[in-house]
CSV table of C-alpha atoms in Angstrom, one decimal:
chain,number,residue,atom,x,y,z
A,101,UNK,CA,121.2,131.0,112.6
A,102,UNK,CA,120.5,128.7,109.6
A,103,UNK,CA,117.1,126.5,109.3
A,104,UNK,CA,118.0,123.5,110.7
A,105,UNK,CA,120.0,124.8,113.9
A,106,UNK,CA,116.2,126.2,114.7
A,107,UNK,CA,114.5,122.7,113.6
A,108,UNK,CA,112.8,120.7,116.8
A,109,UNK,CA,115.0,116.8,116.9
A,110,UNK,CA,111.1,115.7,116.2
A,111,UNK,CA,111.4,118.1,112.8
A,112,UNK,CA,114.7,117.1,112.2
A,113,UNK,CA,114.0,113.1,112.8
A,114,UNK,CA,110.8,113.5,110.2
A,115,UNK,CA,113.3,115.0,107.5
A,116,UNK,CA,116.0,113.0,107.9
A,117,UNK,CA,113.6,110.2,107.9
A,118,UNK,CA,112.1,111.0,104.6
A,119,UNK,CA,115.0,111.8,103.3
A,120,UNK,CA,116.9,108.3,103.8
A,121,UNK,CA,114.0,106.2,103.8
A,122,UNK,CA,113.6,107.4,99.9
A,123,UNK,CA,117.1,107.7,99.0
A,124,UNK,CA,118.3,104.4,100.8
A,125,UNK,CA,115.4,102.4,101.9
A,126,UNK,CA,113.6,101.9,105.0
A,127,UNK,CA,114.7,98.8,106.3
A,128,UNK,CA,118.4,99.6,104.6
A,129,UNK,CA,118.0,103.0,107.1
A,130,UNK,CA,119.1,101.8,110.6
A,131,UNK,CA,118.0,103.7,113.3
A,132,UNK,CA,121.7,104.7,114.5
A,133,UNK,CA,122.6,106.0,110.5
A,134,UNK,CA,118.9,108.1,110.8
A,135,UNK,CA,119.8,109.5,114.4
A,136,UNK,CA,123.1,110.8,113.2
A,137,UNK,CA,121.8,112.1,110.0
A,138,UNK,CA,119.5,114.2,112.4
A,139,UNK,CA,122.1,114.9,114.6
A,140,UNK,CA,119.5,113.2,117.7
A,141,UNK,CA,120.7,110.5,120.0
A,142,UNK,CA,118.6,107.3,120.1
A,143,UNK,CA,117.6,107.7,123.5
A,144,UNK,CA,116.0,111.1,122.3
A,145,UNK,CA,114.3,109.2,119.1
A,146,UNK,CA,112.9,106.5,121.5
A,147,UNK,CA,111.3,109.4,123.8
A,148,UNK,CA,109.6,111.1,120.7
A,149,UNK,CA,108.6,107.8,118.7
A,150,UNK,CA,107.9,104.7,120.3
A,151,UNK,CA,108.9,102.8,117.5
A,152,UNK,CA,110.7,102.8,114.1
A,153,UNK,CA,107.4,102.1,112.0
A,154,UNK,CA,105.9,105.4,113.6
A,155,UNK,CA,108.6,107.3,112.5
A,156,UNK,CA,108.0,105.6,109.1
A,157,UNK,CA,104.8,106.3,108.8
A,158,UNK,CA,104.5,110.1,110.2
A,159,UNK,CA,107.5,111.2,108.2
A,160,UNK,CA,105.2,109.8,105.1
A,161,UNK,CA,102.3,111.6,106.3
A,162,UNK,CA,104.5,114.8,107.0
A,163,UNK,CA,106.3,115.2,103.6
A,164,UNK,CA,103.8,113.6,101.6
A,165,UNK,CA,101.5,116.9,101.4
A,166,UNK,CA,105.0,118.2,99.9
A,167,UNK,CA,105.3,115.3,97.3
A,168,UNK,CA,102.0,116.0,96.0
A,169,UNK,CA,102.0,119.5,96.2
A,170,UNK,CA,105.0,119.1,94.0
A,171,UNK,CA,103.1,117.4,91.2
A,172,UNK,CA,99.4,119.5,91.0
A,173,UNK,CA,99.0,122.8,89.6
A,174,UNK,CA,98.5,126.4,91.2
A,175,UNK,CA,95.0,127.7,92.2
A,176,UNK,CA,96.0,130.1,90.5
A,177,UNK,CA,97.5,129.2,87.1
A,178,UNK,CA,94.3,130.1,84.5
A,179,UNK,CA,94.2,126.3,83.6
A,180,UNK,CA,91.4,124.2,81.9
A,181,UNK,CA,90.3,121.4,84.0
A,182,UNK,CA,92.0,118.9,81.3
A,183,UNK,CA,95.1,121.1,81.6
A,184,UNK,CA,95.3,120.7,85.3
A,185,UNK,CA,96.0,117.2,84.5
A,186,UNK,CA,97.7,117.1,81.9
A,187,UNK,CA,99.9,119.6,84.4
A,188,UNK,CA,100.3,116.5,86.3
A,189,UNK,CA,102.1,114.4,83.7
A,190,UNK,CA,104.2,117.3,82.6
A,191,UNK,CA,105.6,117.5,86.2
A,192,UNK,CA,106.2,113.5,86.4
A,193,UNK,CA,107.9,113.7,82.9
A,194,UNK,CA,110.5,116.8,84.3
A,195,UNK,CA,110.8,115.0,88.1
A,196,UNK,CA,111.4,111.4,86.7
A,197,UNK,CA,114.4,112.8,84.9
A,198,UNK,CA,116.6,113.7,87.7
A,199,UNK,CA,119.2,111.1,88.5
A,200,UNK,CA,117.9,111.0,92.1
A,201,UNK,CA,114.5,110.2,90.9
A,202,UNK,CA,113.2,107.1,92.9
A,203,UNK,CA,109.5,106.5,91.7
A,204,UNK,CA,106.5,107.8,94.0
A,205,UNK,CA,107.4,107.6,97.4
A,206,UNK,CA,103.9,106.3,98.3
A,207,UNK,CA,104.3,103.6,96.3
A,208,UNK,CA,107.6,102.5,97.0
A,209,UNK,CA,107.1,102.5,100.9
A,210,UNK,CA,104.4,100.0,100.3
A,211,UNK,CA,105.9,98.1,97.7
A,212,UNK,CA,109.1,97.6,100.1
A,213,UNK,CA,106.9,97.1,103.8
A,214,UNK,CA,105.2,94.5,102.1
A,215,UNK,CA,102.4,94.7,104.6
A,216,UNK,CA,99.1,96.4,104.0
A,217,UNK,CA,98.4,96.7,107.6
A,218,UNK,CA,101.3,98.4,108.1
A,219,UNK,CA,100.8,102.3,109.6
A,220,UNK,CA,102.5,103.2,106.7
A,221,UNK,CA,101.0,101.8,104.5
A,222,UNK,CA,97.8,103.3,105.4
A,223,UNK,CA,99.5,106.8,105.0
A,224,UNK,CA,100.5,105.7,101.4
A,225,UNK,CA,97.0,104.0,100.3
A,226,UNK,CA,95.7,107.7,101.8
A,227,UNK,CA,97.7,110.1,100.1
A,228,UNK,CA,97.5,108.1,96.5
A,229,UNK,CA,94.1,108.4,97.3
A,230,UNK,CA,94.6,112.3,97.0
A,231,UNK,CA,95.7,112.3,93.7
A,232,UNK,CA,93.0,110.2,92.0
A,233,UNK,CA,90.3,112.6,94.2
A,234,UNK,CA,91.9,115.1,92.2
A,235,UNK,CA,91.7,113.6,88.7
A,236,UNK,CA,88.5,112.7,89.5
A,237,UNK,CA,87.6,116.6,90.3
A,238,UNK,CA,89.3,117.6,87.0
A,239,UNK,CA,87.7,114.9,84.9
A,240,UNK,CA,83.9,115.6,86.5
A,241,UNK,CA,84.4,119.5,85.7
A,242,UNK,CA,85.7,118.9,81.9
A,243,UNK,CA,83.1,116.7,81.2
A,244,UNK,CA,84.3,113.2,81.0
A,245,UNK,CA,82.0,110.3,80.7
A,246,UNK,CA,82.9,108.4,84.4
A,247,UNK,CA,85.2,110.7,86.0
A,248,UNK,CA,85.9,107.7,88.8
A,249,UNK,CA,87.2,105.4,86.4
A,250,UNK,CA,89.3,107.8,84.1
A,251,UNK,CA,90.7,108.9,87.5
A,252,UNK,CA,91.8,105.7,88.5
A,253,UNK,CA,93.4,104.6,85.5
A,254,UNK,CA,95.3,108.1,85.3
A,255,UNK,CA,96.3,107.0,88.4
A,256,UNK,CA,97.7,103.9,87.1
A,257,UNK,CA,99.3,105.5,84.1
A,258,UNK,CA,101.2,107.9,86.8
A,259,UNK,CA,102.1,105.0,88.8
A,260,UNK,CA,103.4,103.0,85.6
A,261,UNK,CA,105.7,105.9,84.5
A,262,UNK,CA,107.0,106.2,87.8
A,263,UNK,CA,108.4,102.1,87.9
A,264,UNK,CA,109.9,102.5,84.1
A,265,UNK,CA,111.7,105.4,85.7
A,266,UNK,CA,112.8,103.2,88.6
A,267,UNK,CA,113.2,100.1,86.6
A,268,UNK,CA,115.3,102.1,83.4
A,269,UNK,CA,116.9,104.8,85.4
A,270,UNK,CA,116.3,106.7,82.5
A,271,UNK,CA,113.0,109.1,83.1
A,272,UNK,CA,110.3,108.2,81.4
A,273,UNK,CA,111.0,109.0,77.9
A,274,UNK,CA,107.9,111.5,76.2
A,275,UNK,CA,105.8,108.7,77.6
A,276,UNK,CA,103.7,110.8,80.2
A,277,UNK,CA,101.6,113.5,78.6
A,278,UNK,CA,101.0,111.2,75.4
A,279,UNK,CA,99.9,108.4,77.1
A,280,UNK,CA,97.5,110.1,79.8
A,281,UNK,CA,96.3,112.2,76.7
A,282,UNK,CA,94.8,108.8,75.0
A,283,UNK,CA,92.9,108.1,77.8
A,284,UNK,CA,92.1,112.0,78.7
A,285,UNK,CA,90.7,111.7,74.6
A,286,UNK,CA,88.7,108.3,75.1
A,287,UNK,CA,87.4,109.4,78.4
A,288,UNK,CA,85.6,112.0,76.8
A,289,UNK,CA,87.8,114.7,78.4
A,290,UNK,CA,86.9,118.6,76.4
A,291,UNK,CA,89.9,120.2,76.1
A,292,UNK,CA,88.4,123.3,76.9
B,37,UNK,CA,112.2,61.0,98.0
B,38,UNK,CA,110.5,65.0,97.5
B,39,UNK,CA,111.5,67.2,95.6
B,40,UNK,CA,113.2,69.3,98.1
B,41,UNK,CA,115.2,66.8,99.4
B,42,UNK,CA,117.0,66.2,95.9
B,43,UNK,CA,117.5,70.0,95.2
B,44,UNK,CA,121.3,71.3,95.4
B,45,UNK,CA,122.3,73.5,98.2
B,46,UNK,CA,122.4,75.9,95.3
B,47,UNK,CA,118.8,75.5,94.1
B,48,UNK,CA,117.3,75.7,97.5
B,49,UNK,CA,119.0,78.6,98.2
B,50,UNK,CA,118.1,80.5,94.9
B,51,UNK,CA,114.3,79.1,95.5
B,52,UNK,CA,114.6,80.1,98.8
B,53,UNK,CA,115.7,84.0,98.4
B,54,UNK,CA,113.4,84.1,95.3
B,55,UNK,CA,110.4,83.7,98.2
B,56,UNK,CA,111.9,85.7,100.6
B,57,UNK,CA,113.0,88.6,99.1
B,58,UNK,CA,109.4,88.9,97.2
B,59,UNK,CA,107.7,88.2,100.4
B,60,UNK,CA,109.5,89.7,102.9
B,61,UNK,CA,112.0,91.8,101.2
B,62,UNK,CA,116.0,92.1,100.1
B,63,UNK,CA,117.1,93.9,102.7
B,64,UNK,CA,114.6,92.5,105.7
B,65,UNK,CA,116.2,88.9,104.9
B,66,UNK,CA,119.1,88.5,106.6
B,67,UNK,CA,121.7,85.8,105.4
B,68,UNK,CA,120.8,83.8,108.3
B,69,UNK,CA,117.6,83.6,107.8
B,70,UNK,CA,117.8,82.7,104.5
B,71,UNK,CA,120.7,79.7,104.7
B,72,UNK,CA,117.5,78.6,107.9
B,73,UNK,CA,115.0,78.3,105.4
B,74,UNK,CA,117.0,77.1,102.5
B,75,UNK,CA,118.6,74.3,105.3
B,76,UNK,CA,122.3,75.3,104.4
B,77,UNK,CA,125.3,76.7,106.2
B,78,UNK,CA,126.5,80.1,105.7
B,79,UNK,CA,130.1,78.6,105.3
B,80,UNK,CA,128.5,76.8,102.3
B,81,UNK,CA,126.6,80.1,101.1
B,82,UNK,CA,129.5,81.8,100.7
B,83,UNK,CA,131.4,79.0,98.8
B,84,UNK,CA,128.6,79.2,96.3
B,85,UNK,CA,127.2,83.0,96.1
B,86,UNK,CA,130.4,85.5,96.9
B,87,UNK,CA,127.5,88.3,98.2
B,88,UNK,CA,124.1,88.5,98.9
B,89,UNK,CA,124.4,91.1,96.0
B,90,UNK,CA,124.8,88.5,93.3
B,91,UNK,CA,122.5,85.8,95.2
B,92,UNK,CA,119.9,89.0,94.7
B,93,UNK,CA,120.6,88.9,90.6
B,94,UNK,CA,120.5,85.6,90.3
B,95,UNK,CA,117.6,84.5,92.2
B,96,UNK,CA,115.5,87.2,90.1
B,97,UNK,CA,117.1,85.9,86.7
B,98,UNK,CA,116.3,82.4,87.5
B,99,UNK,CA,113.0,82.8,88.8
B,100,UNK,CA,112.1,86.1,86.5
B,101,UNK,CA,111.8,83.4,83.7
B,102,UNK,CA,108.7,81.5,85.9
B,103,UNK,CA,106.9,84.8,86.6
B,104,UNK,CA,106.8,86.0,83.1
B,105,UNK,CA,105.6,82.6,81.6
B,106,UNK,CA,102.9,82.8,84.3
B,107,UNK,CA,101.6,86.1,82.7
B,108,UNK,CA,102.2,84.9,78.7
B,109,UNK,CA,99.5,83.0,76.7
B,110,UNK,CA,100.8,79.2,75.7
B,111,UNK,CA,101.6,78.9,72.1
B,112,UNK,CA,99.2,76.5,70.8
B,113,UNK,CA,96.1,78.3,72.3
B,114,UNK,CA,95.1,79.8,69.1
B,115,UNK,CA,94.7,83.1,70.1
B,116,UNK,CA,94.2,86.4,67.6
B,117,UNK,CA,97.5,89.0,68.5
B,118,UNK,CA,94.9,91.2,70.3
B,119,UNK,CA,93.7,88.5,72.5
B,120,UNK,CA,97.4,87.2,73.4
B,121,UNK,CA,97.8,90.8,74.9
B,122,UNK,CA,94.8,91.1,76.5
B,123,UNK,CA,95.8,87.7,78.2
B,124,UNK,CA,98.4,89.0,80.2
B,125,UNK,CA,96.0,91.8,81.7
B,126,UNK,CA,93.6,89.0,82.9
B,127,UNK,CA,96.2,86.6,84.1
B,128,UNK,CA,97.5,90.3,86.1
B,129,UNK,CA,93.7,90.7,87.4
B,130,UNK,CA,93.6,87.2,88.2
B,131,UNK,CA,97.1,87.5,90.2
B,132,UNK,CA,96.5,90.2,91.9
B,133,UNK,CA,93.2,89.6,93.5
B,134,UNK,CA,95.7,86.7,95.8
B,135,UNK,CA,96.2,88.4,99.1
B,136,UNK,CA,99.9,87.0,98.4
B,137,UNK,CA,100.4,89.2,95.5
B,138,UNK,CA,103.2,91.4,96.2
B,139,UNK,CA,103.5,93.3,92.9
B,140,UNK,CA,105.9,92.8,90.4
B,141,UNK,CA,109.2,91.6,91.6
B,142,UNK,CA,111.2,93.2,88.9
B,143,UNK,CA,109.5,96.5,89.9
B,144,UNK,CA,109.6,95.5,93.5
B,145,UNK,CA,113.4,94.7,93.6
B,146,UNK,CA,114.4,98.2,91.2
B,147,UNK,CA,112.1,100.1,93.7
B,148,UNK,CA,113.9,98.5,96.7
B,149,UNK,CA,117.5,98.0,95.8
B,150,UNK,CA,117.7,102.5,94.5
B,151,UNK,CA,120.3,101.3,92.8
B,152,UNK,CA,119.9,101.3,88.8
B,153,UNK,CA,123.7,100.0,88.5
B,154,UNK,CA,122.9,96.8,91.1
B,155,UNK,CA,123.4,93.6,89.3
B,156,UNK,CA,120.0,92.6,90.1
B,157,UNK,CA,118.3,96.2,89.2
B,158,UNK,CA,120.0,95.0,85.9
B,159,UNK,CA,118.4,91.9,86.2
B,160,UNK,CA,115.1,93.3,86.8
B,161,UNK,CA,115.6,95.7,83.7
B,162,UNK,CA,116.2,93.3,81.5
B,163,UNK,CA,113.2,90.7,82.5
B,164,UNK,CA,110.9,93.7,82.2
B,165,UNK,CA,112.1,94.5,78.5
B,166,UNK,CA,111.1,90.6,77.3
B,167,UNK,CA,107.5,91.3,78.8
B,168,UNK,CA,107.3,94.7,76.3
B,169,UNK,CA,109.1,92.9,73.6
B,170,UNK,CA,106.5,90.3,73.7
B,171,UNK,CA,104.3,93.2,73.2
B,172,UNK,CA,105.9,95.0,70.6
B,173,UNK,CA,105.6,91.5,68.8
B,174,UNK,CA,102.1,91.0,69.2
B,175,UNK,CA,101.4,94.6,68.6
B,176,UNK,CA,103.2,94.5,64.9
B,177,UNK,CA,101.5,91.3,64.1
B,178,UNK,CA,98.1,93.0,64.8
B,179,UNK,CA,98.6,96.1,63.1
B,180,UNK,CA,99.0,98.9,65.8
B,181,UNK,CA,100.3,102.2,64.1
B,182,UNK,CA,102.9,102.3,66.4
B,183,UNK,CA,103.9,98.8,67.9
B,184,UNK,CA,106.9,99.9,69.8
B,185,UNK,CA,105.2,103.1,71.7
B,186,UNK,CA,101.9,101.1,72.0
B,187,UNK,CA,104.2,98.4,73.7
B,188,UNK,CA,105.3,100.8,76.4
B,189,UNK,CA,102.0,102.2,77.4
B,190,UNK,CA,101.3,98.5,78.0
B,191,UNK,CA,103.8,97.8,80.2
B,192,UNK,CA,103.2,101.2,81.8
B,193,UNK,CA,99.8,100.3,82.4
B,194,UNK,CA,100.3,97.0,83.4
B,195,UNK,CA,103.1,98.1,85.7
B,196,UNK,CA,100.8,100.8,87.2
B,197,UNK,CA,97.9,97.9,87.4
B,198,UNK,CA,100.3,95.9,89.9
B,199,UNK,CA,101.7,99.1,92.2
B,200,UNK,CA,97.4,100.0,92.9
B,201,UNK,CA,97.5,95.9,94.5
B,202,UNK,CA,100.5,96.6,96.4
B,203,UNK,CA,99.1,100.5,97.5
B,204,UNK,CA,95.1,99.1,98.1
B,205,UNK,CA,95.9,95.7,99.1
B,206,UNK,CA,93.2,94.6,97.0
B,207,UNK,CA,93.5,93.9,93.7
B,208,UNK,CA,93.3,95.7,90.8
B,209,UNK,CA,89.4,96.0,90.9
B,210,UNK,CA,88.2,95.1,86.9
B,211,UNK,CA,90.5,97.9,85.5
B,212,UNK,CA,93.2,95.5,84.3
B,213,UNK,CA,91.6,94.8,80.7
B,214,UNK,CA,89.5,97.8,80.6
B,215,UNK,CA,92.3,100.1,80.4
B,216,UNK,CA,94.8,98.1,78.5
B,217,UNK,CA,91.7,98.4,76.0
B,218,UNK,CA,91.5,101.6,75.7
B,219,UNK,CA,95.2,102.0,74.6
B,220,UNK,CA,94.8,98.5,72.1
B,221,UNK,CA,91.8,100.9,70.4
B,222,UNK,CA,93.9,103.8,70.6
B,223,UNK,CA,96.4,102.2,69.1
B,224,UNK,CA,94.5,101.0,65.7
B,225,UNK,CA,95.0,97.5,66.7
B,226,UNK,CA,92.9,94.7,65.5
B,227,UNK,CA,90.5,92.3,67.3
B,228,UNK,CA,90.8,89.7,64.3
């Protein structure tokens, strides 16, 4: 029996959900195309979310841990602290140049909702959040002058690479590791 | 007599889905919604736009032009290169600090449409180029190493400073100059 005969129609509304909402868009995503995509009818949908934006915003929270897990380095992996981030940037440079790259999913749910009060866009302000907690981490551990700031503006840099993907289609052309690396250096970041 | 009432159909509809689209979205505005607010009939927005698609592209190109002047120094204000660029990153920290600010739109469309073939996605590539162009130019004229690279980093910053306001809904918090900084001393360019 394969994975998805054994998936809940919750689990299989949450992928489908993800899935669409990234490739296609969230308002594009009507809820009949996302109930036949999980192979759930919408009466079922309506019993397990009470409304389209929950779905929205639980599918983000669900497969967001994935998204970032994606990006940050093993426990594991031997790596200096400036490494770990620069680890990062080496992911976003190898994701960004897949065809069905689509920018940071966080980002692009509240860019499209529009609305900062949205459910969703709580979910993405959190889990963007997770990222700079963990260049901040890195940056106090290798030393840097104000890990906070450095963290945020890493941050920004990740979140600039990601739109010229989206905006040029084309990756992000060398431009990660180099440019996080000139403020890694004037951050004060040891390379140790 | 306003002005309102002397714009074309055409103008009021291309003002109209300029608003809309940045405020509400592309695909959330309907083309009934938009002939409402622009005060003309569907029959006649189809005689002058064949699709949404190209009212999308052409909106953005028409509009694209006003955005970007709003970012770019005037000519005549006597400004060093260095200080032309730093320009744009206080107009964006001004910008962004407006609860309206919904990012950039050329960003914002790109991220929404998926598409990198979509006429406006085109649209949106090309506007984007004319704010790293601008630059590239300023860059050269102050003597950065590198004026081209230097250029993107800027508009991957600057891009990145936009999708925090959208993700925090508030702001960019003082790290609009201060990190464009770091790359303009990075990049050997001068504050004469």
């Amino acid at each position: 029996m394969s994975t998805i005969l054994k998936a809940t129609p919750r689990e299989r509304l949450l992928r489908a959900a993800a899935d669409l909402f990234y490739r296609e868009g969230i308002t594009a995503t009507g809820v009949e195309r996302l109930c036949r995509a999980a192979g759930v009818s919408k009466r079922s949908m309506y019993q397990l979310f009470e409304t389209k934006d929950e779905l929205v915003a639980e599918s983000l929270a669900l497969f967001g841990a994935d998204v970032l897990a994606d990006y940050l380095p093993g426990e594991a992996a031997g790596l200096t602290p400036r490494e770990r981030i620069v680890h990062v940037f080496e992911r976003l440079e190898a994701l960004a140049g897949d065809p069905a790259f689509r920018g940071c999913p966080f980002v692009g749910t509240a860019t499209e909702l529009k609305d900062p009060a949205h459910p969703a866009a709580l979910v993405a302000r959190a889990r963007k959040q997770e990222l700079t907690d963990f260049f901040a981490r890195q940056a106090a551990l290798g030393g840097a002058d104000d890990p906070e700031t450095l963290a945020s503006q890493l941050t920004i840099v990740f979140d600039g690479l990601a739109a010229r993907a989206v905006v040029r289609g084309s990756g992000v052309g060398g431009l990660a590791v180099t440019t996080a690396s000139v403020l890694l250096d004037a951050g004060g970041l040891r390379a140790g």
